[in-house]
Short mmCIF file of C-alpha atoms in Angstrom, two decimals:
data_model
loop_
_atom_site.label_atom_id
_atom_site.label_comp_id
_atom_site.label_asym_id
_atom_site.label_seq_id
_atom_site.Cartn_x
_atom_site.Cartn_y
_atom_site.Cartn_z
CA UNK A 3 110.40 86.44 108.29
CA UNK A 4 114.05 85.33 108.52
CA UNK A 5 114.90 85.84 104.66
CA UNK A 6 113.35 89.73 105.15
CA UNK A 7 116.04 89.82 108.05
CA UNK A 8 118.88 88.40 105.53
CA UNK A 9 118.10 90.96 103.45
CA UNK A 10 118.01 93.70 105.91
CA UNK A 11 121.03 92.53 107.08
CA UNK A 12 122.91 92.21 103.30
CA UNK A 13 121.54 95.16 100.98
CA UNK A 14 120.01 97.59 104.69
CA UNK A 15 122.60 100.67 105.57
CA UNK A 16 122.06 102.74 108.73
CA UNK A 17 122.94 106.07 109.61
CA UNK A 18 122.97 107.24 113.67
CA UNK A 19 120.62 105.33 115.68
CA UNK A 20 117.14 105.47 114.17
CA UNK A 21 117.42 105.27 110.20
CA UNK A 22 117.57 102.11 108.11
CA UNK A 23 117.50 102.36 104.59
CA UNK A 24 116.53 99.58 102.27
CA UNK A 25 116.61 102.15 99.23
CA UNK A 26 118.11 98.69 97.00
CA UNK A 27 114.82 96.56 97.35
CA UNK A 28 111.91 98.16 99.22
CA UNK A 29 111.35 101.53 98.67
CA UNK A 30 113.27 103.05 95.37
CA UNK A 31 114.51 100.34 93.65
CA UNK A 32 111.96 97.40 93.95
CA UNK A 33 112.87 93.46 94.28
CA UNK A 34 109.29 92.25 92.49
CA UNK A 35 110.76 88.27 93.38
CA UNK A 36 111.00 89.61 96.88
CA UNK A 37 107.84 91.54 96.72
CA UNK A 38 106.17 88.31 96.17
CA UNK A 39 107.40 86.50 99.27
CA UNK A 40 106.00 89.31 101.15
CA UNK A 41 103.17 89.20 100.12
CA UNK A 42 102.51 85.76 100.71
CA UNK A 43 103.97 86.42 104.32
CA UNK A 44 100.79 88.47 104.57
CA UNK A 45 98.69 86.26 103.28
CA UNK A 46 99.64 83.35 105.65
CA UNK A 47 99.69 86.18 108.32
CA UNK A 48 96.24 86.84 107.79
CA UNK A 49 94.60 83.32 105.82
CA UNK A 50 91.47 83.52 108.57
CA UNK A 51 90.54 86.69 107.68
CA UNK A 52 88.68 87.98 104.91
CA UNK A 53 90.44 90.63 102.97
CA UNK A 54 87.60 92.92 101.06
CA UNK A 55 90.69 95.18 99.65
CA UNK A 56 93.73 96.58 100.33
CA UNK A 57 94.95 100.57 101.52
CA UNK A 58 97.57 101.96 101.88
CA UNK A 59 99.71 105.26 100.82
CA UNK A 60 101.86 106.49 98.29
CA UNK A 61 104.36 106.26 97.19
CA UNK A 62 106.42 103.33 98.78
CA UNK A 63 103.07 101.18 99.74
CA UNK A 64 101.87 101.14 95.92
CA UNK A 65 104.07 98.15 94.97
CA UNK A 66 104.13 96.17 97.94
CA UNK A 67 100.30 96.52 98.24
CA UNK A 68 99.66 95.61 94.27
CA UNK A 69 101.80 92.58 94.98
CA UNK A 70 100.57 91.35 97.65
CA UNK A 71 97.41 91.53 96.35
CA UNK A 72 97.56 88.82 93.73
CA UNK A 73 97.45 86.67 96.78
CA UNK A 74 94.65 87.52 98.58
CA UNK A 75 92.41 86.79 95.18
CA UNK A 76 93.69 89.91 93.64
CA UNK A 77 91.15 92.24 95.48
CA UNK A 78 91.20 95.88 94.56
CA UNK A 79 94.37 98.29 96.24
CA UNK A 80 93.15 101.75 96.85
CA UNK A 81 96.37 104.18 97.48
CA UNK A 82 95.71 107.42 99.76
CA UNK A 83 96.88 110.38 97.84
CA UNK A 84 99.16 113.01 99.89
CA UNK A 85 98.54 115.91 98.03
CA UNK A 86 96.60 117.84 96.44
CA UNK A 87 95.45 116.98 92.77
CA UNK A 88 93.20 118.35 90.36
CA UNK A 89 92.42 115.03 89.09
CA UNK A 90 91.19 113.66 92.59
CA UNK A 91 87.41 113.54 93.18
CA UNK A 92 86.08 116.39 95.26
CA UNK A 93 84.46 113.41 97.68
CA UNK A 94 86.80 112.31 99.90
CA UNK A 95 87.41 111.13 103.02
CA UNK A 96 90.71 113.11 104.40
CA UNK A 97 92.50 113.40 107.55
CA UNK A 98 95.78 115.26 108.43
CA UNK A 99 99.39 113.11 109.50
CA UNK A 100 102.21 114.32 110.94
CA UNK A 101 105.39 112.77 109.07
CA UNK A 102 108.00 112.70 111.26
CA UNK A 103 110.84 112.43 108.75
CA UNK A 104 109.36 114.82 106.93
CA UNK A 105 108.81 117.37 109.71
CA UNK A 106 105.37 118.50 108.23
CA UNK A 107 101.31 117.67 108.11
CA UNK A 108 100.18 116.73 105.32
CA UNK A 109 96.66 116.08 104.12
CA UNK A 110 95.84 111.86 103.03
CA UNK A 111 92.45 111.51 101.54
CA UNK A 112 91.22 108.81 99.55
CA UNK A 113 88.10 109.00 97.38
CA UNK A 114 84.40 108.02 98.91
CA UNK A 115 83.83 106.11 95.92
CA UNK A 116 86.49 103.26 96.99
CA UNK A 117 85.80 102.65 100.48
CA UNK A 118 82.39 101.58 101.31
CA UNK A 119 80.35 100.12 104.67
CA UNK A 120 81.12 97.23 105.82
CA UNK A 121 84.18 96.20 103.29
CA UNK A 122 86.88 94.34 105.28
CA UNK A 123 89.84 96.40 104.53
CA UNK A 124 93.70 94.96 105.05
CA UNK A 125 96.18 98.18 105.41
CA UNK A 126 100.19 97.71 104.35
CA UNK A 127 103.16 99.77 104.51
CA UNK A 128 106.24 99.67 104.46
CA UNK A 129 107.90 100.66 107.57
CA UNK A 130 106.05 101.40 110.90
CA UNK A 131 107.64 103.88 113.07
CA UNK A 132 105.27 106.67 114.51
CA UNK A 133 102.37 105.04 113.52
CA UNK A 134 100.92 108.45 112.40
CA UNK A 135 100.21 107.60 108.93
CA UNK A 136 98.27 104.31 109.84
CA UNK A 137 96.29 106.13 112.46
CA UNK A 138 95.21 108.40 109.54
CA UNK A 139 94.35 105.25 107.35
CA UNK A 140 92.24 104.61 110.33
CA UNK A 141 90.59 107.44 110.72
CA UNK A 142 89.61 107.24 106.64
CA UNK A 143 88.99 103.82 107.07
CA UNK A 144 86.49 104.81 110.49
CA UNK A 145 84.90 107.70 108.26
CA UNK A 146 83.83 105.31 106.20
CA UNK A 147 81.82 102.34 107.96
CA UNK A 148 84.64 99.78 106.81
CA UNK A 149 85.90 97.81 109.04
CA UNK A 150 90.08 97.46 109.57
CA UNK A 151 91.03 93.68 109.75
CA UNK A 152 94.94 94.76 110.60
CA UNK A 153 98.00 95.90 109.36
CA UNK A 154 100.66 94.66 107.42
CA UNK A 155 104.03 95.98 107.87
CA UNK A 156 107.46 95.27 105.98
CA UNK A 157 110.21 96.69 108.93
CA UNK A 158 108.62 97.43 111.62
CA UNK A 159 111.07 100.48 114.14
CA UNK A 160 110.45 98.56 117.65
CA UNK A 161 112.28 100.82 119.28
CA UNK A 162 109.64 103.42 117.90
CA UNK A 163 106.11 103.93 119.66
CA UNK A 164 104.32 102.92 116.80
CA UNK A 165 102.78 99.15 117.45
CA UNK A 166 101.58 100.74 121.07
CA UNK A 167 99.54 103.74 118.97
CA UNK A 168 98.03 101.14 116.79
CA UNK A 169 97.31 98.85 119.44
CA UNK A 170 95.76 100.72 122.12
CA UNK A 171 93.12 101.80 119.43
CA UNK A 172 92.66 97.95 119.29
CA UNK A 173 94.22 97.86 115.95
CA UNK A 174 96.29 94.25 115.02
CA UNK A 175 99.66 94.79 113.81
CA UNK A 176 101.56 92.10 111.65
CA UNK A 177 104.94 93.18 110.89
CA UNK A 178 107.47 90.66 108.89
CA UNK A 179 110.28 92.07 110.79
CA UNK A 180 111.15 94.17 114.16
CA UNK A 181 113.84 95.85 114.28
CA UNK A 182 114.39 96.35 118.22
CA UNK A 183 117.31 98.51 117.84
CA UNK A 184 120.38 99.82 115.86
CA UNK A 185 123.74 99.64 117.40
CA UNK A 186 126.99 100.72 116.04
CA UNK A 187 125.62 101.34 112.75
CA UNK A 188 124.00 97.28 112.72
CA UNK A 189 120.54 96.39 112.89
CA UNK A 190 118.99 93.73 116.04
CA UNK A 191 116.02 92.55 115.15
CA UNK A 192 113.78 91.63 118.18
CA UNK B 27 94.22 96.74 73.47
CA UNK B 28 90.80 96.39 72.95
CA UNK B 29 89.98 95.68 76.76
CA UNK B 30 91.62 98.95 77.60
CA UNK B 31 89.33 101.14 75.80
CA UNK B 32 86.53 99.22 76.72
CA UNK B 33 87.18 99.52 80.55
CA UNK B 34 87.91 103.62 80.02
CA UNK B 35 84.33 103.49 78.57
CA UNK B 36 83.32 101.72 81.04
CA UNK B 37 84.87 103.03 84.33
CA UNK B 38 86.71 106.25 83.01
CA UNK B 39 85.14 109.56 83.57
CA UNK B 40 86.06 113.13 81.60
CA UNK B 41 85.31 116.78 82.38
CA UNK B 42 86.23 119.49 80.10
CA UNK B 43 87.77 118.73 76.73
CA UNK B 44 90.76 117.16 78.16
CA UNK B 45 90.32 115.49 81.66
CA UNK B 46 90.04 111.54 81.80
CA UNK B 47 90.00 110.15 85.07
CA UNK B 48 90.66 106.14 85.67
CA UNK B 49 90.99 106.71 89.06
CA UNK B 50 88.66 103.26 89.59
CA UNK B 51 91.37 100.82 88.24
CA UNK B 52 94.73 102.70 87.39
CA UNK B 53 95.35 105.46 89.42
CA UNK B 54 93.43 105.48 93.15
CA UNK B 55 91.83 102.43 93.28
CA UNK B 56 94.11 99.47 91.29
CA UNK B 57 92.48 96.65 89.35
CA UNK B 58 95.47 94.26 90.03
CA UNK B 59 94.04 91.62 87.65
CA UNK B 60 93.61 94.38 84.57
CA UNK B 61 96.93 95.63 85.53
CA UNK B 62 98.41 91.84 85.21
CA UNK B 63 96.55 92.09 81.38
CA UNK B 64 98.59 95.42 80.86
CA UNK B 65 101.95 94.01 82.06
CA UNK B 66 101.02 91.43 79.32
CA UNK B 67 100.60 93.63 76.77
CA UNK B 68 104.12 95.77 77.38
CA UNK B 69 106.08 92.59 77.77
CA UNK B 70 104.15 91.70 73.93
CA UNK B 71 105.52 95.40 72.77
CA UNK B 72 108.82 94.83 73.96
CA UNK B 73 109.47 91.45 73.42
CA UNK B 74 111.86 91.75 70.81
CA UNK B 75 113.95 93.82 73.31
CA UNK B 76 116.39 93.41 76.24
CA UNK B 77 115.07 94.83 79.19
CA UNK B 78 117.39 95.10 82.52
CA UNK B 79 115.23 97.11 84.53
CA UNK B 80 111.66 99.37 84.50
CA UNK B 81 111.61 102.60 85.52
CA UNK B 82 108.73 104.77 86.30
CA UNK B 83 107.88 107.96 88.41
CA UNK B 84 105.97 108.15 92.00
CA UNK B 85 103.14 107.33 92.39
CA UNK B 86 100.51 106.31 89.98
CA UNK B 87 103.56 104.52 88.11
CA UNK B 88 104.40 102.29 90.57
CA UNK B 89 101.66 99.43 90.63
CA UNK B 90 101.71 99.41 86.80
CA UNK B 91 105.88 99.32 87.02
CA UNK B 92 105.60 96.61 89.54
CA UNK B 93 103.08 94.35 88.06
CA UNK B 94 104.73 94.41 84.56
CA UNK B 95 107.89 93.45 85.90
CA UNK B 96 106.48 89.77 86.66
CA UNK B 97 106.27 89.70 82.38
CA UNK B 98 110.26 90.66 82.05
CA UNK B 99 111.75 88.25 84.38
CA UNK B 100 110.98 90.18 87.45
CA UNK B 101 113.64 92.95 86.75
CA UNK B 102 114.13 95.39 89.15
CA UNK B 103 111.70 98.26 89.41
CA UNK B 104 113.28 102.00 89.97
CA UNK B 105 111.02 104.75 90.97
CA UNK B 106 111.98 108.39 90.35
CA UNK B 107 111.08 110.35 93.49
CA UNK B 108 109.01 113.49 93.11
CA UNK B 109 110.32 115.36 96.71
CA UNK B 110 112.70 116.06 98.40
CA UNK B 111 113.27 113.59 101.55
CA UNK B 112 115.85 113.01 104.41
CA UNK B 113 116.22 109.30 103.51
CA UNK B 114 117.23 109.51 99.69
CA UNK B 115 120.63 109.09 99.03
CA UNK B 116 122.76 112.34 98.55
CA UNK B 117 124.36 110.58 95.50
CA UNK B 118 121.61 111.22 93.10
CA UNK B 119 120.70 112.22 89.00
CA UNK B 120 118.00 115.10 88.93
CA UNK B 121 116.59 116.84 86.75
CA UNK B 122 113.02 119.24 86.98
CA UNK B 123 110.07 118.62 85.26
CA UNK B 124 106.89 121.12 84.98
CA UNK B 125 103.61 119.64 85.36
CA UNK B 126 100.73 120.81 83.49
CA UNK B 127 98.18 119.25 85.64
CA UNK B 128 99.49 120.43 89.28
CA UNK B 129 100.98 123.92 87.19
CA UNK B 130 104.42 124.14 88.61
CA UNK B 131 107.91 122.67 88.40
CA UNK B 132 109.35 119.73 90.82
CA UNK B 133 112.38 117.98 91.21
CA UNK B 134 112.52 114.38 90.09
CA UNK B 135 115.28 112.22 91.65
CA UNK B 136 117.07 108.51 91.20
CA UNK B 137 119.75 107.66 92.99
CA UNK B 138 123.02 106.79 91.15
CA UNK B 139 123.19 103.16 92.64
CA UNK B 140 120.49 102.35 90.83
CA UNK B 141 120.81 103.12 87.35
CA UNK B 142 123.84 102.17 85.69
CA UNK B 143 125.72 102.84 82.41
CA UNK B 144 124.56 99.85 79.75
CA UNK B 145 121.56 98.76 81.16
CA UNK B 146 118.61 98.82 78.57
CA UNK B 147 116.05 100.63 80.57
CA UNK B 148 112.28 100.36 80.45
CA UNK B 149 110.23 103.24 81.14
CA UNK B 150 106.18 102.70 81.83
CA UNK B 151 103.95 104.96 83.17
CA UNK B 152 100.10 105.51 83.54
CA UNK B 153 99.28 108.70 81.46
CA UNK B 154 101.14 110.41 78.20
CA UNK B 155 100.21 114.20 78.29
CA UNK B 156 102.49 116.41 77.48
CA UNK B 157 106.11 114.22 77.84
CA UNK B 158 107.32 116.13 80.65
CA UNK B 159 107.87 113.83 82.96
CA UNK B 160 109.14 111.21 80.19
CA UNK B 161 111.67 113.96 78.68
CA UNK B 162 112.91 113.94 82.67
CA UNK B 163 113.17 110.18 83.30
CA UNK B 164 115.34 110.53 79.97
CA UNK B 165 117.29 112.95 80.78
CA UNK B 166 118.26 111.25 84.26
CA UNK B 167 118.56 107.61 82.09
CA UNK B 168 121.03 109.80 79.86
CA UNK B 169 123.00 111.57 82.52
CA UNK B 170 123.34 107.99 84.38
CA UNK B 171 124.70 106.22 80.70
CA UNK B 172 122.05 103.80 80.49
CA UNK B 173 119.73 103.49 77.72
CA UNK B 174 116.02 104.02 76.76
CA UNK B 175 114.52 101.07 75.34
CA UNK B 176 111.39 102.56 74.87
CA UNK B 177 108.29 104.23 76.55
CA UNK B 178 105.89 102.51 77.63
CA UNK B 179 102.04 104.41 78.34
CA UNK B 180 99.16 103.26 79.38
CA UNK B 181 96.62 105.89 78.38
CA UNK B 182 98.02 108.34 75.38
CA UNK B 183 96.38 111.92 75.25
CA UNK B 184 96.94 111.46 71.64
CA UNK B 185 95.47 115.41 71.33
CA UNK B 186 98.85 116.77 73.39
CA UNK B 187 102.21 117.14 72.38
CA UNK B 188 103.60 114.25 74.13
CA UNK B 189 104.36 111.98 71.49
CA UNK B 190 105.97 114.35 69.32
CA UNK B 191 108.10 116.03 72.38
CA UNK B 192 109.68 111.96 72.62
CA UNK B 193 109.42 111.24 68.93
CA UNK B 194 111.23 114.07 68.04
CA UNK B 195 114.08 113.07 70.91
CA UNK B 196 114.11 110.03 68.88
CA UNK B 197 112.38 108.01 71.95
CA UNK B 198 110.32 105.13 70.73
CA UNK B 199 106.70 105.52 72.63
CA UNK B 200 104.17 102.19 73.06
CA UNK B 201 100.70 103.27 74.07
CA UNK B 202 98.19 100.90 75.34
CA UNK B 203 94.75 102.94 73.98
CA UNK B 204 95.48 106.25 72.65
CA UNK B 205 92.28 108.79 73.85
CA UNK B 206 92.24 111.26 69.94
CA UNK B 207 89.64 113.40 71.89
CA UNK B 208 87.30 114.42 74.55
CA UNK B 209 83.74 115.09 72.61
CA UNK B 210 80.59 116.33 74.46
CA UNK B 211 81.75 113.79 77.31
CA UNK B 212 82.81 110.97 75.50
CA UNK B 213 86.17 109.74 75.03
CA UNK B 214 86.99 109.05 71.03
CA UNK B 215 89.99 106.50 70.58
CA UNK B 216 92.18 106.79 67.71
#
């Protein structure tokens, strides 16, 4: 998606050699007119399949997810919750990620009541890196009985072992940009 | 707004005297079509006023931030973070806000890029309780010199202090339904 890669490019800062930030539209401060071209970049990424719902995880997925939503017939968004909440329903489905950037496991679960057999279920996020918090998704997702149609990524990290996690568990990864490497504080995208 | 308290009757669930759960279309699961009838309904509130940007708090704030920004001109959506991470900018307002429901104190965050002195700031979020988390996004619009054009809630608790707390900081507050009580499972709107 070459105007995702313009904006990478214009508003992205690096630091060393693995982290991009895109703090100024993506994932603190939110372009919404942006938001929308993304999400019909998913939709045309995935127009043949049918898209029961979408998943994915707080925080930064919420408003990339509910966007992209209103074109895929506005289907429901279900966000995984990270931690523990009184509020949450005591049925859930739950599986432990490692984060990475975080250093830590945490616990995702997301409610039994909002994913159910046979529902064709469309996962976002932001970034891919690790994969470790899609795998999780998964795993929900498997727990289940629905069945995963793909994944759609904002910034994919080539350089990072996610897309080979996801894909040897046969999972389809669209990702609207891949960044292959960063180099003397700039970003090549693949 | 009628088709607010309507779809808590409808979908919401209590326990206790004073625990409403919408987790099946505002805060876990997200109707994106309901949420396009509640961005409606703020823009209607605050049409009379000049609104630069929305800001809101991770997570459940984020769909409802994101959506409503489509009805003011697709402004830029901030969210406060809740945690500490490696990827936020150093440069940053806090401030710390206890939470009733979870029963301890956390750190909410916005970087200093992205809230600037003048702009006439917008603040939604899902619930109203007890203010806390308002009285913080205010203090960090305050520290930052921009100004608070308002609240805007989706669900009031109208039997906590959170009103008042924001009233009596002289912060106009725009709820959506306002819940008067919890009665022998039922939800009583003022």
């Amino acid at each position: 998606m070459k105007s995702l890669q313009e904006k990478i490019l214009k508003e992205g800062s690096v630091s060393g050699s693995d982290i991009l930030k895109v703090d100024s539209f993506l994932n603190h401060q939110i372009d919404i007119r942006f938001l929308n071209e993304i999400g019909k970049e998913f939709k045309e990424r995935f127009k043949e399949d049918k898209v029961d719902k979408i998943l994915t995880i707080e925080a930064s997925g919420i408003g990339i997810a509910s966007i992209a939503s209103q074109y895929f017939e506005n289907v429901p968004v279900v966000f995984a919750k990270k931690v523990e909440s009184k509020n949450l329903d005591k049925e859930v489905y739950e599986t432990k990620v490692y984060s990475f950037t975080k250093g830590k496991e945490y616990t995702v679960r997301v409610s039994k009541k909002y994913l159910n057999k046979g529902e064709n279920i469309l996962v976002v996020d932001d970034f891919l890196a690790n994969g470790r918090a899609v795998l999780g998704l998964n795993n929900i997702i498997n727990q289940s009985g629905a069945n995963l149609v793909g994944v759609g990524i904002v910034i994919e990290k080539g350089f990072q072992e996610g897309r080979k996690v996801l894909e040897d568990e046969g999972i389809r990864v669209e990702s609207l940009a891949i960044v292959e490497s960063i180099q003397d504080g700039k970003v090549v995208f693949k």
